[in-house]
mmCIF file of C-alpha atoms in Angstrom:
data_model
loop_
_atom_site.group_PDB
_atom_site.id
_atom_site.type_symbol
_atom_site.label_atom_id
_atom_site.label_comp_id
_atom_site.label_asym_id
_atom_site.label_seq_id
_atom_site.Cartn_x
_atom_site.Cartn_y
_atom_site.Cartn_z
ATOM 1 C CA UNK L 64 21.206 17.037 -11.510
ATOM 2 C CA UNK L 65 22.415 13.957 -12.659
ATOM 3 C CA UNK L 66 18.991 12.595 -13.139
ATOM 4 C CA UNK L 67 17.611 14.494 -15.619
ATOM 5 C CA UNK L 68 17.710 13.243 -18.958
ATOM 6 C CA UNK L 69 15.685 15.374 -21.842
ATOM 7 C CA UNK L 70 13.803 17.173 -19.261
ATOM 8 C CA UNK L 71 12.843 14.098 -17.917
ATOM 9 C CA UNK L 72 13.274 12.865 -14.305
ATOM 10 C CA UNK L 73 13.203 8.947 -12.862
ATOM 11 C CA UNK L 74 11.385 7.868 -9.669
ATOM 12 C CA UNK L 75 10.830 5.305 -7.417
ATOM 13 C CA UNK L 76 8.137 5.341 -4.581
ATOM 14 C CA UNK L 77 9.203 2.678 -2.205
ATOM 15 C CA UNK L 78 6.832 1.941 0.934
ATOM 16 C CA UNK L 79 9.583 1.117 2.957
ATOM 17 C CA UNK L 80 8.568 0.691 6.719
ATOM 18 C CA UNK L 81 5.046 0.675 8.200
ATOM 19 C CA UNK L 82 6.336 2.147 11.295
ATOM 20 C CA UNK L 83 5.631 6.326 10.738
ATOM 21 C CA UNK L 84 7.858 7.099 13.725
ATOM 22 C CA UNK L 85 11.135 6.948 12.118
ATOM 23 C CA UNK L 86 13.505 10.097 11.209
ATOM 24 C CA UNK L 87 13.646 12.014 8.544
ATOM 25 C CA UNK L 88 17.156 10.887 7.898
ATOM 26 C CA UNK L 89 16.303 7.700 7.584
ATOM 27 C CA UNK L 90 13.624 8.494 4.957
ATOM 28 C CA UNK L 91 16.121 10.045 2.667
ATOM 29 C CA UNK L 92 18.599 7.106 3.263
ATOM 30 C CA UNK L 93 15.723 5.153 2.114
ATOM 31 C CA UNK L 94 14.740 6.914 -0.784
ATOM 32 C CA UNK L 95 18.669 6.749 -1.996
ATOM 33 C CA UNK L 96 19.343 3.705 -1.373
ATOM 34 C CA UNK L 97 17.132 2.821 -3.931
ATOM 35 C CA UNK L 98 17.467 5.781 -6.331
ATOM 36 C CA UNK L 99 21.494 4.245 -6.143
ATOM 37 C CA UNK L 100 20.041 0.659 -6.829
ATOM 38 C CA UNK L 101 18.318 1.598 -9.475
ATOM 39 C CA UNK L 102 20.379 3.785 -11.260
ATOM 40 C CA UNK L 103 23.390 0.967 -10.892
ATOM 41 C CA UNK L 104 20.556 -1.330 -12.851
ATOM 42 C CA UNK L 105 20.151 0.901 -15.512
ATOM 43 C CA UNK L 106 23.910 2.226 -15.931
ATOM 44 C CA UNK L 107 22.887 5.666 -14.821
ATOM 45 C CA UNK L 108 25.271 7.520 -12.210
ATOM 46 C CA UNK L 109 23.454 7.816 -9.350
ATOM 47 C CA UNK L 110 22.652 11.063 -7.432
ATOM 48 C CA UNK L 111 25.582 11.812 -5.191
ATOM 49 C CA UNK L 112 25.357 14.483 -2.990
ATOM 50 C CA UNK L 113 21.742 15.397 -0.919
ATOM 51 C CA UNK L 114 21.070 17.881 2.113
ATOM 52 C CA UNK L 115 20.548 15.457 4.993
ATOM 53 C CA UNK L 116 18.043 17.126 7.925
ATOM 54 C CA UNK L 117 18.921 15.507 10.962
ATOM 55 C CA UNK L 118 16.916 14.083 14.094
ATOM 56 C CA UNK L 119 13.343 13.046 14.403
ATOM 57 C CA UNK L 120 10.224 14.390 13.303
ATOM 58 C CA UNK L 121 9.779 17.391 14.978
ATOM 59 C CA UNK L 122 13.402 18.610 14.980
ATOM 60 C CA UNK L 123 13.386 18.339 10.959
ATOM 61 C CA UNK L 124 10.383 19.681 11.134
ATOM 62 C CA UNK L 125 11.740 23.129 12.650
ATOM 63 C CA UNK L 126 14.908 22.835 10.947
ATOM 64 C CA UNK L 127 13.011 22.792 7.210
ATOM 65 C CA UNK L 128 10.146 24.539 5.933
ATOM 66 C CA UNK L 129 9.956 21.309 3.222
ATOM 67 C CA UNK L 130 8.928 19.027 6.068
ATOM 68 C CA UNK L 131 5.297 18.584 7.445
ATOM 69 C CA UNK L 132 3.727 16.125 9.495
ATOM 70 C CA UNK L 133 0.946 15.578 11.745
ATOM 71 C CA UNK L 134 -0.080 12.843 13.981
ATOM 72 C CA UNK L 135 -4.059 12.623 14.075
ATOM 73 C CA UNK L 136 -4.556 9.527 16.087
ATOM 74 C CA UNK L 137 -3.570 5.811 17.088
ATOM 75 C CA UNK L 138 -1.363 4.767 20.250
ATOM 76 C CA UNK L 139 2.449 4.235 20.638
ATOM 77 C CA UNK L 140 2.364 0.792 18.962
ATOM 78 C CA UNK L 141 -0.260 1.740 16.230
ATOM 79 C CA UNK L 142 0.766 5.957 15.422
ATOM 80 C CA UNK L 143 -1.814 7.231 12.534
ATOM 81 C CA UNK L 144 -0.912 10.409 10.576
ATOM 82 C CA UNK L 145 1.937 11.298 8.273
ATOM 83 C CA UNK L 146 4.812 13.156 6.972
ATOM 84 C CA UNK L 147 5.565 14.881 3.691
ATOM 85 C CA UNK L 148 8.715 16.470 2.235
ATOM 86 C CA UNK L 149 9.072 18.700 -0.550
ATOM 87 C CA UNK L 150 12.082 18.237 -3.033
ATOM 88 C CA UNK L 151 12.849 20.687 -5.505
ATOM 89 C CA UNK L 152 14.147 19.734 -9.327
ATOM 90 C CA UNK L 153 14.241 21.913 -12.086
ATOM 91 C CA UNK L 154 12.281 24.594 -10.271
ATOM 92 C CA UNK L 155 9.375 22.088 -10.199
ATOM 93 C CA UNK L 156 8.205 20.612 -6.255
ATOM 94 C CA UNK L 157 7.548 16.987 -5.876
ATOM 95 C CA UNK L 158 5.769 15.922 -2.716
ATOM 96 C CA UNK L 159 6.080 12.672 -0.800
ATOM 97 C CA UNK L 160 3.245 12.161 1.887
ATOM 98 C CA UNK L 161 3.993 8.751 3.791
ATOM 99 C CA UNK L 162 1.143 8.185 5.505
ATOM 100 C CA UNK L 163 -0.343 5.374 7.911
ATOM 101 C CA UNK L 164 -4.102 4.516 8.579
ATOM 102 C CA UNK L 165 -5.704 2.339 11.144
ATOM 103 C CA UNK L 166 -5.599 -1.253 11.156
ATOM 104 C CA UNK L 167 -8.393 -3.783 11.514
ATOM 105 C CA UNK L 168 -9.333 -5.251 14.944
ATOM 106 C CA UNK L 169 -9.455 -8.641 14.189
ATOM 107 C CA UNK L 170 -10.289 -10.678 11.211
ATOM 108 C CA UNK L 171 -13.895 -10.395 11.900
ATOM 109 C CA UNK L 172 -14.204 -7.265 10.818
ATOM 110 C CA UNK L 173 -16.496 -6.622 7.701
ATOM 111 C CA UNK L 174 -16.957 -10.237 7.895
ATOM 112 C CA UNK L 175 -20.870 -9.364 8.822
ATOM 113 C CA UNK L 176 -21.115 -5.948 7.623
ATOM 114 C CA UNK L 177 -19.062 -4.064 4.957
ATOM 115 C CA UNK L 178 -17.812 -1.765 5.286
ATOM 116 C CA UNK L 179 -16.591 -2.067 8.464
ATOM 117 C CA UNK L 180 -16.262 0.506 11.440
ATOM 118 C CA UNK L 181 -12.762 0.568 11.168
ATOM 119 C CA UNK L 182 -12.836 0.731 7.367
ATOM 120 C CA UNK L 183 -14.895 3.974 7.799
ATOM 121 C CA UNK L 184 -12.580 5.652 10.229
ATOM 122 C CA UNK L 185 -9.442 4.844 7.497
ATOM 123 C CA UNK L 186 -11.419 6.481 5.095
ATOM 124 C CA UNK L 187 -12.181 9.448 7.536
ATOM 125 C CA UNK L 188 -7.967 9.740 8.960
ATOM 126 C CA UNK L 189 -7.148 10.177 4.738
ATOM 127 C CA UNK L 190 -10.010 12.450 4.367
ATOM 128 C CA UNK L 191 -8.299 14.207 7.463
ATOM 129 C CA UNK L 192 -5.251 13.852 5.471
ATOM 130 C CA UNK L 193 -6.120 15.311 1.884
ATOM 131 C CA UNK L 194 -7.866 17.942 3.649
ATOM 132 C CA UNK L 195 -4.740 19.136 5.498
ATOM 133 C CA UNK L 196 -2.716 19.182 2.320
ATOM 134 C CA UNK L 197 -5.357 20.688 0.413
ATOM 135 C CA UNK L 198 -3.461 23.297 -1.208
ATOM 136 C CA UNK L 199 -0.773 21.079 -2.066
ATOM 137 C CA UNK L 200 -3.309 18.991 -4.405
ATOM 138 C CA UNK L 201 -3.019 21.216 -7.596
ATOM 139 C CA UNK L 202 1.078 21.346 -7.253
ATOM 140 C CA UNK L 203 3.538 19.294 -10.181
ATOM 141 C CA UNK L 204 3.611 16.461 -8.321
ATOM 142 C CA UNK L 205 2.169 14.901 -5.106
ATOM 143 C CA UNK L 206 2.459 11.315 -4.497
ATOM 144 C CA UNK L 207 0.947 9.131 -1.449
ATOM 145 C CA UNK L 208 2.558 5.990 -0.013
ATOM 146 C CA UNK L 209 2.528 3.485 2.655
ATOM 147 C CA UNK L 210 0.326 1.892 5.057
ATOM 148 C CA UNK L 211 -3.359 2.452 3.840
ATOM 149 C CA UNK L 212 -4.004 -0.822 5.930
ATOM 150 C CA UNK L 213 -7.236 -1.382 3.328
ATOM 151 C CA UNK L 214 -9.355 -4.328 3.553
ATOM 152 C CA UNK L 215 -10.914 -6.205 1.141
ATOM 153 C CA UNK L 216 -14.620 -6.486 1.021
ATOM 154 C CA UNK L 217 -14.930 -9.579 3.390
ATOM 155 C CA UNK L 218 -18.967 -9.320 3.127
ATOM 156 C CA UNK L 219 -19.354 -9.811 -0.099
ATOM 157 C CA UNK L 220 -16.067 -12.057 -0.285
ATOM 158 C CA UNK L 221 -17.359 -14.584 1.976
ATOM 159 C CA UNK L 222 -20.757 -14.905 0.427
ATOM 160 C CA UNK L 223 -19.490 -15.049 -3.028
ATOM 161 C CA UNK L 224 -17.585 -18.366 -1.923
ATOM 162 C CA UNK L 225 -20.227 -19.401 -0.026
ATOM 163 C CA UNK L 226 -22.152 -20.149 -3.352
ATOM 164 C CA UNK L 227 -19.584 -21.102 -5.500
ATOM 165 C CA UNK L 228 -18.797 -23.964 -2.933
ATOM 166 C CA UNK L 229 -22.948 -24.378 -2.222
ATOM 167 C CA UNK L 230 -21.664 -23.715 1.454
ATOM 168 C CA UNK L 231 -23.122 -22.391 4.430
ATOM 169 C CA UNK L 232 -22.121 -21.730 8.168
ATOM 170 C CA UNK L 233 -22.781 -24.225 10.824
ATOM 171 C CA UNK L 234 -25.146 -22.757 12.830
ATOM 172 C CA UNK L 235 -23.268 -22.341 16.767
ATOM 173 C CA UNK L 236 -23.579 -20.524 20.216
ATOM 174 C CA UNK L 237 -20.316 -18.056 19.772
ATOM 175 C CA UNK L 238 -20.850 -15.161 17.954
ATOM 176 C CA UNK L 239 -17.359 -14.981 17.742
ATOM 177 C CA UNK L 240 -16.890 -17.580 14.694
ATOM 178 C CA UNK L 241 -17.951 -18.512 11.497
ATOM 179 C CA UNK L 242 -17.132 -21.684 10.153
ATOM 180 C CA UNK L 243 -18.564 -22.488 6.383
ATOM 181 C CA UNK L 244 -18.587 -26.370 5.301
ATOM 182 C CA UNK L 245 -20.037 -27.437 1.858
ATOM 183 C CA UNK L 246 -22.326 -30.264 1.207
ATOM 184 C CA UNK L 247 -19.702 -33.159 1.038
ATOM 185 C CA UNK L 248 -18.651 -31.692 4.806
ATOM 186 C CA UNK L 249 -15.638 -30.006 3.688
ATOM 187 C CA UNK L 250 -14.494 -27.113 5.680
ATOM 188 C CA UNK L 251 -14.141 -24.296 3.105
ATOM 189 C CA UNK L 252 -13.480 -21.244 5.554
ATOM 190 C CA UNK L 253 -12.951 -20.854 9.465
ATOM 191 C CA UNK L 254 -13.123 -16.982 10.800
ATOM 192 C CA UNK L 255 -12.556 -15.743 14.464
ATOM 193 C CA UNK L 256 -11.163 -12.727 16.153
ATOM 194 C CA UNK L 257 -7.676 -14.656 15.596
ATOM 195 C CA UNK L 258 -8.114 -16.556 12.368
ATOM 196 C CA UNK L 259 -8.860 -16.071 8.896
ATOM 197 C CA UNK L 260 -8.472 -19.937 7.170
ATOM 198 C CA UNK L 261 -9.509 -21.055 3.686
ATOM 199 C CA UNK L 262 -7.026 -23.920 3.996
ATOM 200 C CA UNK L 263 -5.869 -26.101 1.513
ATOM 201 C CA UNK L 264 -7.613 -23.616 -0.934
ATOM 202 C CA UNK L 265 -5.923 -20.351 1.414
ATOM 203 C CA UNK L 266 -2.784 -19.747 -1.136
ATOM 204 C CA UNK L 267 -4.161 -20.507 -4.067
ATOM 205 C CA UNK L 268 -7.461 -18.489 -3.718
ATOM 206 C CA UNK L 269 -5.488 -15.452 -2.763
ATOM 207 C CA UNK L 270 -2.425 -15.825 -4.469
ATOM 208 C CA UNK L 271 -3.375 -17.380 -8.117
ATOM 209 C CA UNK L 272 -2.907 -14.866 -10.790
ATOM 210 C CA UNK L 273 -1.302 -12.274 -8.736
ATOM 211 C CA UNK L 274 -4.194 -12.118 -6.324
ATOM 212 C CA UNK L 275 -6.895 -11.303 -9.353
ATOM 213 C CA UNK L 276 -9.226 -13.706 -8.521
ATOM 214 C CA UNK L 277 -10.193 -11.652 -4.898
ATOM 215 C CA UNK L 278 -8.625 -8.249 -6.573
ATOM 216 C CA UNK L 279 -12.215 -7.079 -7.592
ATOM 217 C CA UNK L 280 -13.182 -6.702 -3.593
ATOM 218 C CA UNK L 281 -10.539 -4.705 -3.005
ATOM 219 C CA UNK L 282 -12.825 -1.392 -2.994
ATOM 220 C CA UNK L 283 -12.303 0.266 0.117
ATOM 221 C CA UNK L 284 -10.027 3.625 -1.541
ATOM 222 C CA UNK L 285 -12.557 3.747 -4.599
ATOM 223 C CA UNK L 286 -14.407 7.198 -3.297
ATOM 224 C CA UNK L 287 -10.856 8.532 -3.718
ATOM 225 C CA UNK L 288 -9.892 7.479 -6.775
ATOM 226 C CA UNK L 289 -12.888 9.383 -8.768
ATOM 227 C CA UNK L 290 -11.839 12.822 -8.056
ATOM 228 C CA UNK L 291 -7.898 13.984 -7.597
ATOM 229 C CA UNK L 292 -6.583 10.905 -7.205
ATOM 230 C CA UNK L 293 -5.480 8.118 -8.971
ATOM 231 C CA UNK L 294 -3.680 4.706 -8.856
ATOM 232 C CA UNK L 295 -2.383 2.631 -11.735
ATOM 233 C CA UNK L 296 -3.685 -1.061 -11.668
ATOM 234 C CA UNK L 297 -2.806 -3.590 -9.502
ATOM 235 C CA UNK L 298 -1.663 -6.826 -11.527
ATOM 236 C CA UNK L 299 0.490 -8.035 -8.261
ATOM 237 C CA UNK L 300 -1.126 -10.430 -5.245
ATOM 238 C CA UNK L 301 -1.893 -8.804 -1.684
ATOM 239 C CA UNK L 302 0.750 -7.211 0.139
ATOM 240 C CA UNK L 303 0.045 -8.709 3.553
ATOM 241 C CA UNK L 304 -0.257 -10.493 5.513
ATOM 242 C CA UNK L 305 3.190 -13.268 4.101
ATOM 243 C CA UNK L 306 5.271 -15.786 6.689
ATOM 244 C CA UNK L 307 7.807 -17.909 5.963
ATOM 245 C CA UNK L 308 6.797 -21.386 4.385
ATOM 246 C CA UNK L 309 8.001 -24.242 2.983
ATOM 247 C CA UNK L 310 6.773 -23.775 -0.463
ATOM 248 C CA UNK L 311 7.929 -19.876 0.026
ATOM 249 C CA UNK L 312 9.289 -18.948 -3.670
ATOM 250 C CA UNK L 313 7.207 -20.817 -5.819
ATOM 251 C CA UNK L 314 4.040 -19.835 -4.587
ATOM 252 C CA UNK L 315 3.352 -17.157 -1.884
ATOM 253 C CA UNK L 316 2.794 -17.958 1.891
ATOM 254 C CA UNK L 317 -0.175 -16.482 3.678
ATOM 255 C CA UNK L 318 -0.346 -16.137 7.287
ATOM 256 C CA UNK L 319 -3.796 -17.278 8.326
ATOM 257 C CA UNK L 320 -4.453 -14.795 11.474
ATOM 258 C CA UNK L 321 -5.460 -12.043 8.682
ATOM 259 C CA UNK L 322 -7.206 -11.610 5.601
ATOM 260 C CA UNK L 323 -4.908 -10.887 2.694
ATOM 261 C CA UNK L 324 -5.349 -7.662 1.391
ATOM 262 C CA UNK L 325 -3.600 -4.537 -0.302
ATOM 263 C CA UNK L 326 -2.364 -2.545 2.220
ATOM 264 C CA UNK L 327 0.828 -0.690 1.143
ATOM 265 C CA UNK L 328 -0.341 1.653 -1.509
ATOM 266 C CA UNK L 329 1.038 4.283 -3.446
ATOM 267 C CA UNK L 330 -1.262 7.140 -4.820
ATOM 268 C CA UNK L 331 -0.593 10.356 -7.169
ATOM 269 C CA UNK L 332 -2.522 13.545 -7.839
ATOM 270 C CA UNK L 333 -3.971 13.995 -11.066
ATOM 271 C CA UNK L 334 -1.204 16.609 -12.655
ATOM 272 C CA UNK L 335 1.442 13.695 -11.838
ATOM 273 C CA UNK L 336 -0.613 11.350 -13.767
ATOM 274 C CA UNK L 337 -0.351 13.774 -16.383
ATOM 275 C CA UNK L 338 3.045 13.762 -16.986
ATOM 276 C CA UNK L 339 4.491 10.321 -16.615
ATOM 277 C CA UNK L 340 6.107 9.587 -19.943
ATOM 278 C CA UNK L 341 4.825 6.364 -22.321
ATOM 279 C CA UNK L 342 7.775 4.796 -24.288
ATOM 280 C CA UNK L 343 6.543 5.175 -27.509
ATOM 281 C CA UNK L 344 7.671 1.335 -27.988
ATOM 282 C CA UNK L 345 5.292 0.002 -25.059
ATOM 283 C CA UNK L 346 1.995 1.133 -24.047
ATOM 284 C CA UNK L 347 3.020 2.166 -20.634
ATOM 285 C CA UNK L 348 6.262 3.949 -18.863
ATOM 286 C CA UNK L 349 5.070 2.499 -15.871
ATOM 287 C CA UNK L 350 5.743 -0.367 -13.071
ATOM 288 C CA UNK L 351 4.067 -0.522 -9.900
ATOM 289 C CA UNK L 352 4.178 -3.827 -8.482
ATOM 290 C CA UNK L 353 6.081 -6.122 -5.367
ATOM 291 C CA UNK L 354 9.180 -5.467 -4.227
ATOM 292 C CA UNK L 355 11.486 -8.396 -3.497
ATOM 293 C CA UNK L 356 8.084 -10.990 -4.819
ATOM 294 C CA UNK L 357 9.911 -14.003 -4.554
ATOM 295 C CA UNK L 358 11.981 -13.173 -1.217
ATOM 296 C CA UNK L 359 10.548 -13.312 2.712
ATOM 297 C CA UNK L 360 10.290 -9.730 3.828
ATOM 298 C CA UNK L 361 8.621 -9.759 7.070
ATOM 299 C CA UNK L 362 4.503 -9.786 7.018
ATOM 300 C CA UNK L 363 4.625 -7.086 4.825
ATOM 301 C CA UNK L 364 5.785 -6.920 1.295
ATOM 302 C CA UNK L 365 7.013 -3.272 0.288
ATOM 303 C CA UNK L 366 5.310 -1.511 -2.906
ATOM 304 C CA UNK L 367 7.515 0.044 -6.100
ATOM 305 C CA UNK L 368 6.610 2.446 -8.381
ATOM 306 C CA UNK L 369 9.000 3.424 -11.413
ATOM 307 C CA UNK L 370 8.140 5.734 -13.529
ATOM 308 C CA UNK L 371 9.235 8.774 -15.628
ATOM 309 C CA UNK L 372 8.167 12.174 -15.471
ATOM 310 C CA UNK L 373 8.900 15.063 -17.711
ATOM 311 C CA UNK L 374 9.546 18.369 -15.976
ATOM 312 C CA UNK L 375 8.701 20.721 -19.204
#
């Protein structure tokens, strides 16, 4: 295979769509597409000739023993499960589980009480998940990616900037807001079922330095990330929620009906972790960061990660 160069094999993890629903075809267009990009960027030929497995989910699915999938909850609009595929190079499987998890209500949500019902039931659909693909977990390589839909620790979030700004919320009759002003009257935060505001400071608190300054509340995936599991760090700012803006390209756009937060992930078992190569000339062989950072992509920003994995 083209790719392989000393026993070693390139990949990128793209998070492409949040929508699970789509067909296995398109998957592997996906996953070329960029595998072409990328090898045109680093003067590589690029893999030219694949199996395609046509028609949706369940027809690939009886067409190829490589394909799994399983739907576990969620509506029409809002599916929740996922789908793996097994690829086969050098005699070694790689697994790709795309995956989608539950979304939040409404802003409100772990505003009062972290973490929040619906944060519990994403953590209970993955449990679902690693405990269907339980014997996969000790195989070469098994990566997880896409819409983890994780939340940020708005509790402890809120409070924290509560006494920074010596804030506090104005007392009111609806249950259904919280509005925090400091002592000079200054609105510092508005949050209802249909607004999440810090406003003049809404960017910059969430977007300065790549999101660090609210990265340490992002928390929700940490019981996973102790045991088989494991995600290199996040140096990039929230994935969602983005809109168009005027300022769009020098400094990123927020929408203000959500709270920013990481949502697109991608994960890898331990043995994966194990073999990524390090350059001997940098301290990592690794990127995982935006895709397209400085370019609108819809609400949702899509998540990279290039590394390179020896097969020996």
């Amino acid at each position: 295979m083209q790719w392989i160069i000393w026993e070693c094999a390139t990949f990128i993890i793209v998070k492409r769509s949040p929508n699970l629903l789509c067909t296995i075809t398109e998957v592997i267009d996906y996953c070329y597409f960029f595998l072409d990009y990328y090898a045109k960027f680093r003067n590589m030929l690029p893999v030219n000739s694949y199996v395609t497995v046509k028609g949706d989910l369940h027809e690939s699915a009886n067409q190829s023993k490589n394909v799994d999938f399983e739907r576990i909850g969620g509506n029409t609009e809002n599916p929740v499960g996922f789908m793996m595929t097994r690829w086969l190079l050098h005699n070694k499987s790689f697994d790709f589980v795309n995956l989608i998890l539950s979304p939040d209500n409404s802003p409100l949500d772990g505003c009062l009480n972290w973490p929040s019902e619906n944060s519990h039931r994403r953590r209970h659909e993955f449990s679902l998940i690693l405990e269907r693909l339980e014997t996969y977990m000790n195989e070469e390589c098994v990566v997880f990616f896409g819409n983890f839909n994780c939340s940020i620790d708005c509790e402890r979030f809120l409070k924290d900037q509560m006494n920074l700004n010596k804030a506090r919320i104005v007392e009111n009759d609806n249950n259904d807001q919280l509005e925090a002003y400091d002592l000079s009257l200054r609105k510092i935060f508005t949050v209802t079922r249909t607004q999440f505001n810090f406003h003049e400071n809404h960017d910059w608190l969430f977007g300065t330095c790549n999101g660090q300054l609210v990265r340490k509340y992002d928390c929700e995936l940490e019981p996973f990330l102790k045991g088989s599991l494991y995600e290199p760090n996040i140096y990039f700012a929230p994935t969602d929620p983005y809109e168009l803006g005027p300022t769009f390209g020098k400094e990123p756009n927020f929408v203000r009906t959500e709270c920013p937060a990481w949502r697109s992930r991608v994960l890898i078992n331990q043995r994966t972790r194990e073999k990524i190569h390090h350059d001997s000339f940098s301290s990592s062989g690794l990127y995982y960061g935006l895709v397209g950072e400085a370019e609108y992509l819809g609400q949702s920003k899509p998540v990279a990660m290039i590394c390179t994995i020896c097969l020996k």
